XYZ file of C-alpha atoms in Angstrom:
729
model
C 55.394 -11.607 -50.154
C 53.414 -14.063 -48.063
C 55.568 -13.405 -45.021
C 55.318 -9.681 -45.605
C 51.530 -9.805 -45.812
C 51.281 -12.006 -42.720
C 53.686 -9.745 -40.858
C 51.718 -6.698 -41.882
C 48.477 -8.234 -40.720
C 50.043 -9.286 -37.450
C 51.433 -5.823 -36.946
C 48.090 -4.238 -37.701
C 46.384 -6.583 -35.269
C 48.959 -5.827 -32.607
C 48.568 -2.098 -33.184
C 44.766 -2.369 -33.018
C 44.966 -4.404 -29.835
C 47.340 -1.933 -28.250
C 45.349 1.135 -29.175
C 41.802 -0.092 -28.520
C 40.370 0.752 -25.128
C 37.451 -0.711 -23.275
C 34.717 1.919 -23.408
C 32.206 2.729 -20.701
C 29.040 0.707 -20.439
C 26.343 1.570 -22.927
C 23.832 3.399 -20.692
C 20.947 1.533 -22.279
C 22.284 -1.760 -20.918
C 22.137 -0.412 -17.383
C 18.580 0.845 -17.602
C 16.259 -1.306 -15.540
C 12.654 -1.293 -14.415
C 11.282 -1.501 -10.907
C 8.938 -4.415 -10.378
C 6.271 -4.319 -7.685
C 4.705 -7.521 -6.399
C 1.432 -8.387 -4.679
C 1.488 -10.073 -1.289
C 1.285 -13.487 -2.984
C 4.472 -12.783 -4.969
C 2.797 -12.235 -8.342
C 3.798 -9.095 -10.286
C 1.645 -6.029 -9.708
C 3.372 -3.519 -11.982
C 6.563 -2.977 -13.931
C 7.583 0.654 -13.788
C 10.206 1.803 -16.273
C 10.875 2.097 -19.989
C 12.845 -1.178 -20.207
C 11.727 -4.418 -18.592
C 14.991 -5.554 -17.045
C 16.124 -6.548 -13.551
C 19.782 -7.483 -13.347
C 20.536 -10.507 -11.169
C 23.827 -12.003 -9.943
C 25.023 -15.186 -11.633
C 24.555 -17.143 -8.407
C 20.795 -16.739 -8.742
C 20.783 -18.491 -12.122
C 20.711 -22.303 -11.644
C 24.037 -23.745 -12.791
C 22.538 -26.100 -15.373
C 20.477 -23.223 -16.790
C 23.773 -21.354 -17.257
C 25.047 -24.340 -19.185
C 21.914 -24.330 -21.357
C 23.175 -21.046 -22.767
C 26.807 -22.121 -22.976
C 25.894 -25.373 -24.726
C 23.783 -23.516 -27.247
C 26.161 -20.617 -27.878
C 29.728 -21.236 -26.721
C 30.639 -24.541 -25.041
C 34.337 -23.557 -24.846
C 33.531 -20.315 -23.040
C 35.595 -21.064 -19.920
C 38.712 -22.020 -21.927
C 38.704 -19.799 -25.018
C 40.361 -16.345 -25.210
C 37.053 -14.632 -25.860
C 36.891 -15.068 -29.605
C 36.329 -17.943 -32.037
C 38.889 -17.720 -34.904
C 36.848 -20.040 -37.087
C 33.787 -17.874 -36.561
C 35.795 -14.812 -37.508
C 37.023 -16.473 -40.704
C 33.460 -17.409 -41.574
C 32.398 -13.812 -41.053
C 35.252 -12.533 -43.271
C 34.408 -15.090 -45.959
C 30.749 -14.026 -46.004
C 31.762 -10.373 -46.208
C 34.068 -11.191 -49.132
C 31.176 -12.969 -50.803
C 29.116 -9.804 -50.418
C 26.954 -11.200 -47.652
C 25.945 -9.541 -44.389
C 28.480 -8.965 -41.651
C 27.940 -11.750 -39.144
C 27.772 -11.205 -35.419
C 30.284 -12.683 -32.992
C 29.700 -16.269 -32.070
C 31.179 -16.367 -28.565
C 29.440 -15.384 -25.352
C 32.189 -12.821 -24.750
C 31.700 -11.184 -28.134
C 27.939 -10.986 -27.661
C 28.452 -9.511 -24.185
C 30.808 -6.881 -25.605
C 28.363 -6.041 -28.386
C 25.434 -5.719 -25.956
C 27.268 -3.882 -23.195
C 29.852 -1.624 -24.818
C 28.929 -1.206 -28.461
C 25.705 -1.361 -30.467
C 23.858 -3.668 -32.815
C 25.034 -2.086 -36.086
C 26.416 -4.494 -38.727
C 29.601 -2.686 -39.839
C 33.197 -3.817 -40.301
C 34.569 -1.206 -37.867
C 32.129 -2.265 -35.157
C 33.081 -5.900 -35.782
C 36.801 -5.167 -35.417
C 36.181 -3.211 -32.208
C 34.142 -6.129 -30.893
C 36.970 -8.614 -31.563
C 39.685 -6.491 -29.972
C 37.638 -5.610 -26.900
C 36.677 -9.273 -26.512
C 40.344 -10.230 -26.462
C 41.148 -7.486 -23.983
C 38.127 -7.750 -21.660
C 39.455 -10.913 -20.011
C 42.071 -8.847 -18.219
C 39.380 -6.688 -16.643
C 36.498 -9.074 -15.968
C 36.294 -12.692 -14.886
C 34.473 -15.295 -16.945
C 31.695 -15.320 -14.340
C 31.252 -11.555 -14.655
C 31.133 -11.810 -18.434
C 28.516 -14.590 -18.350
C 26.468 -12.647 -15.807
C 26.571 -9.544 -17.990
C 25.614 -11.568 -21.057
C 22.579 -13.132 -19.382
C 21.444 -9.742 -18.071
C 21.805 -7.842 -21.358
C 20.386 -10.214 -23.968
C 16.979 -9.553 -25.464
C 14.670 -12.558 -25.152
C 11.479 -11.345 -26.806
C 8.181 -10.335 -25.179
C 9.804 -7.027 -24.221
C 12.110 -8.796 -21.751
C 15.743 -7.752 -21.385
C 17.800 -10.005 -19.158
C 17.149 -13.514 -17.908
C 15.125 -12.452 -14.846
C 12.618 -10.514 -16.946
C 12.568 -13.377 -19.472
C 11.840 -15.935 -16.776
C 8.876 -13.869 -15.583
C 7.696 -13.115 -19.134
C 7.671 -16.727 -20.369
C 7.123 -18.830 -17.227
C 5.872 -16.356 -14.593
C 8.549 -17.432 -12.092
C 11.773 -15.832 -10.820
C 14.969 -17.062 -12.441
C 15.902 -19.196 -9.414
C 12.944 -21.488 -10.163
C 13.766 -22.187 -13.807
C 14.169 -25.841 -14.784
C 16.799 -27.173 -17.186
C 14.117 -27.702 -19.812
C 12.779 -24.152 -19.452
C 16.341 -22.822 -19.533
C 16.912 -24.661 -22.821
C 13.969 -22.828 -24.333
C 15.141 -19.423 -23.057
C 18.598 -20.100 -24.484
C 16.878 -20.703 -27.819
C 15.105 -17.328 -27.731
C 18.345 -15.317 -27.871
C 18.989 -16.144 -31.542
C 15.430 -15.584 -32.737
C 13.331 -13.757 -30.117
C 10.638 -12.700 -32.588
C 10.073 -16.333 -33.542
C 10.201 -17.829 -30.056
C 8.053 -15.237 -28.280
C 4.842 -16.830 -29.596
C 5.789 -20.417 -28.824
C 2.674 -20.757 -26.667
C 0.709 -20.772 -29.948
C 0.631 -24.369 -31.346
C 0.748 -23.049 -34.902
C 4.034 -21.228 -34.251
C 5.673 -23.781 -31.977
C 7.607 -25.966 -34.453
C 10.830 -23.878 -34.741
C 10.887 -23.374 -30.971
C 10.566 -27.116 -30.333
C 13.333 -27.874 -32.825
C 15.717 -25.380 -31.224
C 14.815 -26.616 -27.721
C 15.677 -30.168 -28.730
C 18.958 -28.930 -30.189
C 19.953 -27.275 -26.906
C 19.139 -30.383 -24.868
C 21.142 -32.444 -27.350
C 24.123 -30.121 -26.941
C 23.807 -30.396 -23.140
C 24.129 -34.175 -23.447
C 26.914 -33.947 -26.028
C 29.166 -31.861 -23.732
C 28.346 -34.039 -20.716
C 26.307 -31.589 -18.647
C 23.338 -33.961 -18.591
C 23.269 -37.665 -19.382
C 21.620 -39.166 -22.428
C 19.012 -40.662 -20.112
C 18.272 -37.260 -18.625
C 17.944 -35.773 -22.098
C 15.473 -38.506 -23.053
C 13.562 -37.865 -19.835
C 13.216 -34.157 -20.678
C 12.106 -35.005 -24.207
C 9.484 -37.460 -22.936
C 8.181 -34.866 -20.488
C 7.472 -32.667 -23.456
C 8.140 -29.158 -24.616
C 7.955 -26.629 -21.746
C 5.277 -24.505 -23.383
C 5.601 -20.864 -22.270
C 2.665 -19.387 -20.436
C 0.519 -16.913 -22.389
C 1.826 -13.379 -22.593
C 0.391 -11.160 -19.916
C 0.169 -7.432 -20.149
C 2.698 -5.465 -18.173
C 1.114 -4.144 -14.993
C -0.064 -0.648 -15.817
C -0.525 2.275 -13.469
C -4.232 2.531 -14.249
C -7.011 1.946 -11.748
C -5.787 1.536 -8.180
C -2.290 0.334 -9.133
C -0.896 3.864 -9.401
C -1.870 4.576 -5.790
C -0.493 1.232 -4.605
C 2.863 1.769 -6.317
C 3.030 5.313 -4.960
C 2.371 4.070 -1.431
C 5.092 1.427 -1.732
C 7.597 3.875 -3.217
C 7.018 6.335 -0.375
C 7.490 3.563 2.173
C 10.759 2.429 0.550
C 12.163 5.952 0.608
C 11.040 6.529 4.201
C 12.560 3.296 5.516
C 15.875 3.133 3.680
C 18.663 5.290 2.319
C 17.311 4.906 -1.226
C 16.641 8.309 -2.729
C 13.898 9.154 -5.173
C 16.529 9.575 -7.892
C 18.022 6.142 -7.188
C 14.601 4.538 -7.157
C 13.804 6.101 -10.521
C 16.958 4.588 -11.990
C 15.315 1.192 -11.620
C 16.550 -2.250 -10.739
C 14.474 -2.718 -7.583
C 12.070 -5.537 -6.847
C 9.553 -4.368 -4.259
C 7.375 -6.935 -2.497
C 4.286 -5.426 -0.886
C 1.673 -6.376 1.685
C -1.142 -5.519 -0.718
C -3.602 -8.321 -1.456
C -4.759 -8.162 -5.076
C -8.077 -9.855 -4.266
C -8.872 -7.503 -1.395
C -7.883 -4.466 -3.472
C -10.270 -5.654 -6.190
C -13.029 -6.282 -3.637
C -12.640 -2.821 -2.130
C -12.789 -1.203 -5.558
C -15.818 -3.288 -6.488
C -17.643 -2.244 -3.320
C -17.018 1.445 -4.057
C -18.204 0.947 -7.644
C -21.368 -0.796 -6.461
C -22.187 2.037 -4.068
C -21.612 4.621 -6.787
C -23.799 2.758 -9.249
C -26.589 2.405 -6.730
C -26.585 5.959 -5.344
C -24.673 8.414 -7.520
C -25.751 9.828 -10.857
C -23.198 11.835 -12.842
C -26.052 13.784 -14.428
C -27.231 15.023 -11.046
C -25.377 18.152 -9.950
C -25.301 17.136 -6.288
C -23.483 13.894 -7.123
C -20.594 15.438 -9.016
C -17.112 15.532 -7.513
C -17.974 13.018 -4.799
C -14.854 11.142 -3.742
C -14.095 8.077 -1.657
C -10.932 7.033 0.149
C -10.553 3.750 1.998
C -7.894 1.607 3.616
C -7.822 -1.846 5.170
C -5.182 -3.008 7.650
C -4.393 -6.270 9.415
C -4.656 -5.177 13.067
C -2.353 -7.948 14.296
C 0.592 -6.821 12.148
C -0.108 -3.362 10.701
C 0.121 -4.725 7.149
C -1.858 -2.618 4.680
C -3.815 -5.162 2.663
C -6.034 -2.930 0.520
C -6.439 0.702 -0.514
C -8.903 2.699 -2.548
C -7.310 5.963 -3.596
C -9.823 7.403 -6.041
C -10.943 7.107 -9.647
C -7.443 6.231 -10.869
C -4.383 7.859 -12.393
C -5.684 7.002 -15.845
C -8.682 9.238 -15.113
C -6.580 12.172 -14.007
C -7.034 11.699 -10.255
C -3.503 11.555 -8.837
C -4.140 12.319 -5.178
C -4.360 9.161 -3.088
C -7.524 9.620 -1.036
C -6.513 6.706 1.215
C -3.279 8.389 2.275
C -4.210 12.066 2.282
C -4.953 14.282 5.210
C -7.564 16.992 4.926
C -10.899 15.286 5.608
C -12.193 15.781 9.198
C -13.016 12.477 10.868
C -15.981 13.654 12.949
C -17.263 11.368 15.673
C -14.933 8.537 14.698
C -12.467 10.402 16.959
C -14.566 9.851 20.112
C -13.058 6.429 20.922
C -9.753 8.179 21.628
C -11.540 10.473 24.108
C -12.944 7.445 25.875
C -9.612 5.603 25.880
C -7.860 8.641 27.377
C -10.528 8.926 30.063
C -10.173 5.248 30.962
C -6.393 5.626 31.225
C -6.116 9.021 32.923
C -9.440 9.745 34.571
C -11.133 13.153 34.508
C -10.786 16.249 36.695
C -14.452 16.688 37.603
C -13.840 19.233 40.379
C -11.247 22.030 40.249
C -8.127 21.276 42.255
C -9.077 17.637 42.816
C -7.232 14.615 41.443
C -8.705 12.900 38.386
C -11.689 10.673 39.074
C -11.942 7.188 37.520
C -14.089 7.024 34.404
C -15.753 3.982 32.825
C -18.175 3.600 29.914
C -20.981 3.656 32.481
C -20.043 7.111 33.792
C -22.848 9.600 33.177
C -22.524 13.020 31.576
C -25.055 15.632 30.522
C -26.285 14.836 27.000
C -28.674 17.725 26.519
C -28.368 20.073 23.590
C -26.868 23.543 24.110
C -25.125 22.937 27.418
C -22.270 25.135 28.559
C -18.840 23.448 28.705
C -16.430 23.791 31.633
C -12.686 23.349 31.694
C -10.673 21.667 34.479
C -10.578 24.939 36.397
C -14.368 25.008 36.537
C -14.654 27.961 34.145
C -17.088 28.020 31.240
C -15.472 28.104 27.811
C -15.906 31.393 25.948
C -17.340 31.808 22.459
C -17.261 35.292 20.994
C -19.865 34.408 18.375
C -22.501 33.534 20.993
C -24.663 36.387 22.383
C -23.888 35.218 25.920
C -20.162 35.135 25.231
C -20.041 31.492 26.291
C -19.797 28.289 24.305
C -23.078 26.392 24.120
C -22.272 22.956 22.731
C -24.837 21.778 20.209
C -26.149 18.364 19.248
C -27.900 17.876 15.946
C -31.275 17.404 17.583
C -32.835 19.021 20.665
C -33.489 15.610 22.256
C -33.566 15.855 26.044
C -31.140 13.077 26.846
C -30.431 14.192 30.357
C -27.481 12.483 32.009
C -26.560 9.455 29.926
C -23.706 6.982 30.049
C -20.691 7.442 27.844
C -21.628 4.109 26.298
C -25.032 5.407 25.251
C -23.534 8.698 24.045
C -21.108 6.738 21.860
C -23.888 4.504 20.531
C -26.100 7.406 19.502
C -23.246 9.797 18.711
C -24.332 12.452 21.191
C -21.691 15.161 21.245
C -22.114 17.085 24.453
C -20.934 14.330 26.831
C -17.742 13.798 24.841
C -16.868 17.477 24.505
C -17.256 17.891 28.259
C -15.398 14.647 28.939
C -12.515 15.769 26.713
C -12.185 19.059 28.577
C -12.132 17.239 31.925
C -9.563 14.690 30.701
C -7.392 17.348 29.105
C -6.204 18.047 25.584
C -2.703 16.669 26.147
C -3.981 13.348 27.456
C -6.402 12.893 24.572
C -3.824 13.940 22.010
C -1.226 11.541 23.405
C -3.769 8.711 23.436
C -4.455 9.299 19.746
C -0.736 9.490 18.972
C 0.004 6.251 20.789
C -2.829 4.555 18.921
C -1.166 5.489 15.627
C -2.304 8.931 14.450
C 0.229 11.545 13.344
C 0.673 14.798 15.209
C 0.632 16.963 12.085
C -2.931 15.793 11.315
C -4.340 16.495 14.790
C -6.304 19.681 15.340
C -5.213 22.271 17.872
C -6.787 22.667 21.307
C -10.458 23.586 20.828
C -13.670 21.996 21.987
C -14.195 20.665 18.473
C -11.016 18.597 18.773
C -12.804 16.025 20.922
C -15.462 15.361 18.296
C -13.323 15.163 15.214
C -11.908 18.345 13.706
C -8.643 16.453 13.112
C -7.846 15.149 9.636
C -5.935 11.829 9.729
C -5.799 9.677 6.616
C -7.923 6.578 6.104
C -4.769 4.444 6.475
C -3.982 5.967 9.847
C -7.558 5.711 11.116
C -7.819 2.055 10.085
C -4.498 1.387 11.791
C -5.424 3.263 14.981
C -8.711 1.354 15.293
C -6.590 -1.753 14.751
C -4.860 -0.879 18.039
C -8.202 -1.352 19.799
C -8.725 -4.604 17.907
C -5.331 -5.972 19.004
C -5.830 -5.333 22.716
C -3.914 -2.050 22.822
C -0.898 -3.211 20.806
C -0.066 -0.716 18.093
C 1.604 -1.814 14.865
C 2.907 0.882 12.544
C 1.168 0.549 9.171
C 3.515 -0.828 6.537
C 3.218 -1.690 2.873
C 6.549 -3.316 1.914
C 7.952 -6.626 3.131
C 11.103 -6.991 1.034
C 13.217 -5.028 -1.444
C 15.826 -6.581 -3.734
C 18.429 -4.799 -5.829
C 20.598 -6.828 -8.220
C 19.383 -9.877 -6.364
C 20.498 -8.653 -2.946
C 17.941 -8.130 -0.195
C 18.168 -4.675 1.324
C 17.901 -4.121 5.099
C 15.186 -2.145 6.856
C 12.003 -3.825 5.695
C 11.172 -6.163 8.527
C 7.605 -5.954 9.800
C 7.439 -3.298 12.543
C 7.315 -4.717 16.051
C 4.143 -4.045 18.011
C 4.185 -1.852 21.099
C 1.695 -1.840 23.974
C 0.351 1.673 23.523
C -2.510 1.368 26.008
C -3.579 -1.241 28.554
C -5.410 -4.216 27.090
C -8.280 -3.473 29.466
C -8.658 -0.007 27.910
C -8.609 -1.271 24.330
C -11.018 -4.130 25.089
C -13.399 -1.759 26.882
C -13.431 0.609 23.902
C -14.060 -2.355 21.602
C -16.952 -3.426 23.821
C -18.523 0.024 23.505
C -17.946 0.128 19.728
C -19.628 -3.258 19.396
C -22.692 -1.663 20.958
C -22.526 1.096 18.326
C -22.996 -1.634 15.713
C -25.583 -3.579 17.708
C -27.747 -0.742 18.973
C -26.508 2.607 17.718
C -25.681 4.555 14.578
C -23.728 1.662 13.064
C -26.510 -0.927 12.881
C -26.214 -1.079 9.085
C -22.962 -2.977 9.681
C -24.847 -5.785 11.458
C -25.401 -7.398 8.063
C -21.764 -8.530 8.164
C -23.033 -11.436 10.226
C -20.030 -11.677 12.557
C -18.804 -9.735 15.609
C -17.770 -6.241 14.577
C -17.019 -2.944 16.263
C -17.144 0.458 14.637
C -18.076 4.101 14.652
C -19.803 6.462 12.271
C -18.668 10.021 11.735
C -20.321 12.975 10.022
C -19.000 16.535 10.035
C -20.550 19.978 9.894
C -22.693 20.708 6.856
C -22.114 17.067 5.794
C -18.717 17.871 4.303
C -17.384 14.439 5.169
C -18.811 11.124 6.269
C -16.876 8.179 7.701
C -17.359 4.652 8.852
C -14.492 2.832 10.537
C -15.049 -0.707 11.704
C -13.102 -3.814 12.549
C -13.198 -7.482 13.347
C -10.332 -9.290 15.088
C -8.814 -9.972 11.640
C -9.346 -6.744 9.700
C -9.726 -3.013 10.338
C -11.151 -0.844 7.550
C -11.800 2.896 7.265
C -14.005 4.475 4.588
C -14.182 8.236 4.040
C -16.531 10.065 1.698
C -16.345 13.741 0.802
C -16.958 16.187 -2.020
C -14.401 18.483 -3.602
C -14.140 20.209 -6.942
C -10.677 19.391 -8.313
C -10.437 22.927 -9.674
C -11.244 24.552 -6.322
C -9.717 23.102 -3.169
C -11.942 22.911 -0.134
C -14.620 20.483 0.940
C -18.173 21.072 -0.210
C -21.408 20.085 1.456
C -22.699 16.647 0.494
C -26.303 17.576 1.261
C -28.376 16.024 -1.507
C -25.700 13.533 -2.596
C -27.203 10.195 -3.531
C -30.660 11.597 -2.984
C -30.035 11.980 0.772
C -30.921 15.349 2.245
C -28.302 14.605 4.912
C -25.318 12.331 4.268
C -24.182 10.325 7.279
C -21.375 7.852 7.823
C -24.050 5.268 8.580
C -25.231 5.256 4.975
C -23.011 5.140 1.870
C -19.640 4.796 3.690
C -21.015 1.911 5.743
C -22.331 0.301 2.562
C -18.832 0.377 1.060
C -17.385 -1.037 4.286
C -19.979 -3.796 4.468
C -19.588 -4.886 0.839
C -15.818 -5.033 1.129
C -15.645 -6.718 4.541
C -18.187 -9.346 3.518
C -16.054 -10.326 0.525
C -12.678 -9.927 2.254
C -13.641 -12.137 5.204
C -15.383 -14.795 3.162
C -14.198 -18.275 4.193
C -12.371 -16.737 7.158
C -13.199 -18.060 10.635
C -15.743 -16.101 12.646
C -13.813 -14.747 15.637
C -15.186 -13.063 18.734
C -13.622 -10.195 20.607
C -12.211 -10.685 24.080
C -14.612 -10.005 26.902
C -14.092 -6.541 28.336
C -13.028 -6.465 31.996
C -15.614 -5.351 34.593
C -14.825 -1.708 35.322
C -17.824 -0.830 37.446
C -19.942 2.265 37.302
C -17.152 4.834 37.373
C -17.616 8.434 38.443
C -20.460 10.550 37.121
C -20.163 14.169 36.141
C -21.072 16.573 38.925
C -24.791 17.203 38.861
C -25.743 13.722 37.668
C -28.658 12.295 39.666
C -27.828 9.668 42.260
C -28.697 6.088 41.328
C -30.995 5.840 44.341
C -32.416 8.223 46.973
C -30.145 9.008 49.881
C -31.088 7.099 53.038
C -31.014 10.373 54.975
C -30.110 14.000 54.305
C -26.903 13.608 56.320
C -25.781 10.282 54.839
C -24.391 10.327 51.281
C -25.248 7.414 49.002
C -22.696 4.623 48.792
C -21.614 3.879 45.214
C -21.970 0.266 44.173
C -19.300 -1.812 42.457
C -21.588 -2.850 39.641
C -22.982 -0.586 36.936
C -26.330 0.956 37.713
C -29.068 0.868 35.145
C -28.908 3.808 32.792
C -31.519 6.479 33.001
C -34.475 5.964 30.713
C -33.753 7.415 27.304
C -35.996 8.230 24.398
C -36.590 5.482 21.901
C -34.670 6.513 18.808
C -33.658 5.117 15.483
C -30.087 5.101 14.133
C -28.305 8.266 13.059
C -28.955 7.542 9.409
C -32.677 8.037 9.967
C -33.049 10.983 12.296
C -29.867 11.819 14.147
C -27.812 14.184 12.084
C -24.167 15.065 11.825
C -23.405 17.148 14.846
C -20.537 19.521 15.185
C -19.519 22.047 17.728
C -18.866 25.744 17.464
C -15.175 26.350 17.846
C -12.943 29.392 17.732
C -11.710 30.377 14.318
C -8.598 28.431 13.367
C -5.406 30.382 13.474
C -3.739 31.149 10.149
C -1.060 28.549 10.824
C -3.664 25.826 11.193
C -5.671 26.397 8.052
C -5.209 25.395 4.468
C -5.781 22.464 2.245
C -4.974 18.964 3.373
C -1.844 17.312 2.111
C -0.921 13.864 1.002
C 1.250 11.976 3.405
C -1.247 10.639 5.940
C 0.879 7.509 6.294
C 4.370 8.884 6.030
C 4.037 12.451 7.237
C 3.430 15.791 5.573
C 3.121 15.846 1.821
C 2.153 18.323 -0.821
C -1.162 17.857 -2.570
C -4.360 16.488 -1.242
C -7.805 17.708 -0.649
C -10.023 19.241 1.924
C -9.361 21.791 4.615
C -6.931 20.743 7.261
C -8.432 23.036 9.876
C -11.573 22.472 11.852
C -14.838 24.365 11.787
C -14.995 28.037 12.581
C -17.456 29.779 14.888
C -20.370 29.549 12.472
C -20.130 25.796 12.048
C -22.166 23.218 13.883
C -20.911 20.334 15.974
C -19.826 17.008 14.528
C -21.415 13.593 14.775
């Protein structure tokens, strides 16, 4: 009878072994989160339903692996995958009416976690045993141990040893010590008890189990008795306090979105693959600078905007800050936050005209290509000291010498407007930039040529799909680049004409492997250093003497430009130091009705200029961001001489005789006397220029994607002003 029973059991076991198959992975064990990191390597956000990032076994320190084996299954590398004594104990307890016990080997726990479920039933237990015996023919011991470490639950919401390492010690798994590993090995059996081991009142069971694991490590010869005593003397490796998982509230949603878009644009990873999780994304974003930018916006809002005042409703801000020497995006302000229902990233959306902040590209193009001042003649050299007519209402000529038409004007010709009727006369391009006088730059742009100006802007870093079509308004800012792109393009001036593509991701890991394609973009010389340094020299004067004097409070060399568009629908300030380039845009749009609204009356200002609230945001942020940073000066601009004046400009001195033309000097002549004025924020208004109606293909709301190309969403009108609109300043 005994032999018959034993034979029957053996036969049943053989039949079960033969008929059982290894099932597919439990999908839940493959679900991972994506983790995004700040520039200093600390976690920014964990995105996904399950906090897990699978890592290869090689990333787990070998002695930390043995912490788990010593605690759970010291014979792991030699046993067949099951522990017969453990099975007998489980059967005995079941016969006694007790609970069904779980498998005691690493292999059995791996099988339970990966292929089965956590139910305590006899059928599940038998499946677990048979699969554990059979799995060795499919997977190596190293693969089984790797799967076990990645599928266990450790408490604190952490699945897998990488998530556990971050949850308890705030370090990646590679940096775990033997002592810390002993504690994590202890959490597997009782995660709900161990997860609060940072609390002294709940530490006793964790300390006892930790000591047990270290004792087992010494008993099986993986550490010496002396090493064990050394760990014990060093004390219990108290876990760090639990920290909340990075949420998508505040600015984090915009930062994660920016990084995700960059990953998809610079690799073969699809949106679907990214959503499946398992990626560790390291960004360029500085958590302190992001906080400082947000704080500066909040301070401006508190000081100037009142939600109870109708004019102040729906006012929005977008801002971006870039390292001009690398193109790294260090800070963004995308809006009120995803948690407040604002999902469009104002820092990376096109649709807000940049106004006079576009004029530096006109000047750069003129310095590089010259200007056709007389029909049929080659381009004449232009410098910041070249003089052009700055009077209000002048007629604009093209390179063929013909006046530009304007069907809305009674004369049929375009009369370019400034915001004030000041009689500037012929003034230098430097002075026109300082005081944001439009007429010289519209005429200069026509003489330089649309293609040259457009290409200059493209080489500096702007995207073609955000540049306005060929109208006179193009030269004074009807285009709608994003704040990221404008900060980056001004960074090209800051870095002596070297353009660095803006980037937000430095490294991406998947299952511990670093993916290719995320090296910092190499810089390219997009314009001569002399051109960039000359533009910087002029933009420094904007801060010292012109519409940007509010930025002087930074207390260090800075260059920048204000911009205000027709009817005060947008206001910008973009400024930079050698270390940091930052763009701030302000506009008003009702989320229920796309299209920019006038900001007249916002903040109590009858006219809203870039010199006011946007500059305040810029100043507050830059002051904090550059604190304790060295004060650096810009390179000295090369001497370019006077350059060629527009035809009709008065000679610098009387001709010696009617038949002898004056000889131009090599040094700049003194500018013509100009009226004494105060900055734009006090009397000079936003100036715009009448332009032909945009064609149907050029109109519509702006779209997100200022950094990576066209998107779908966004705010503001992508087209420039129509015939009834005034010029930009």
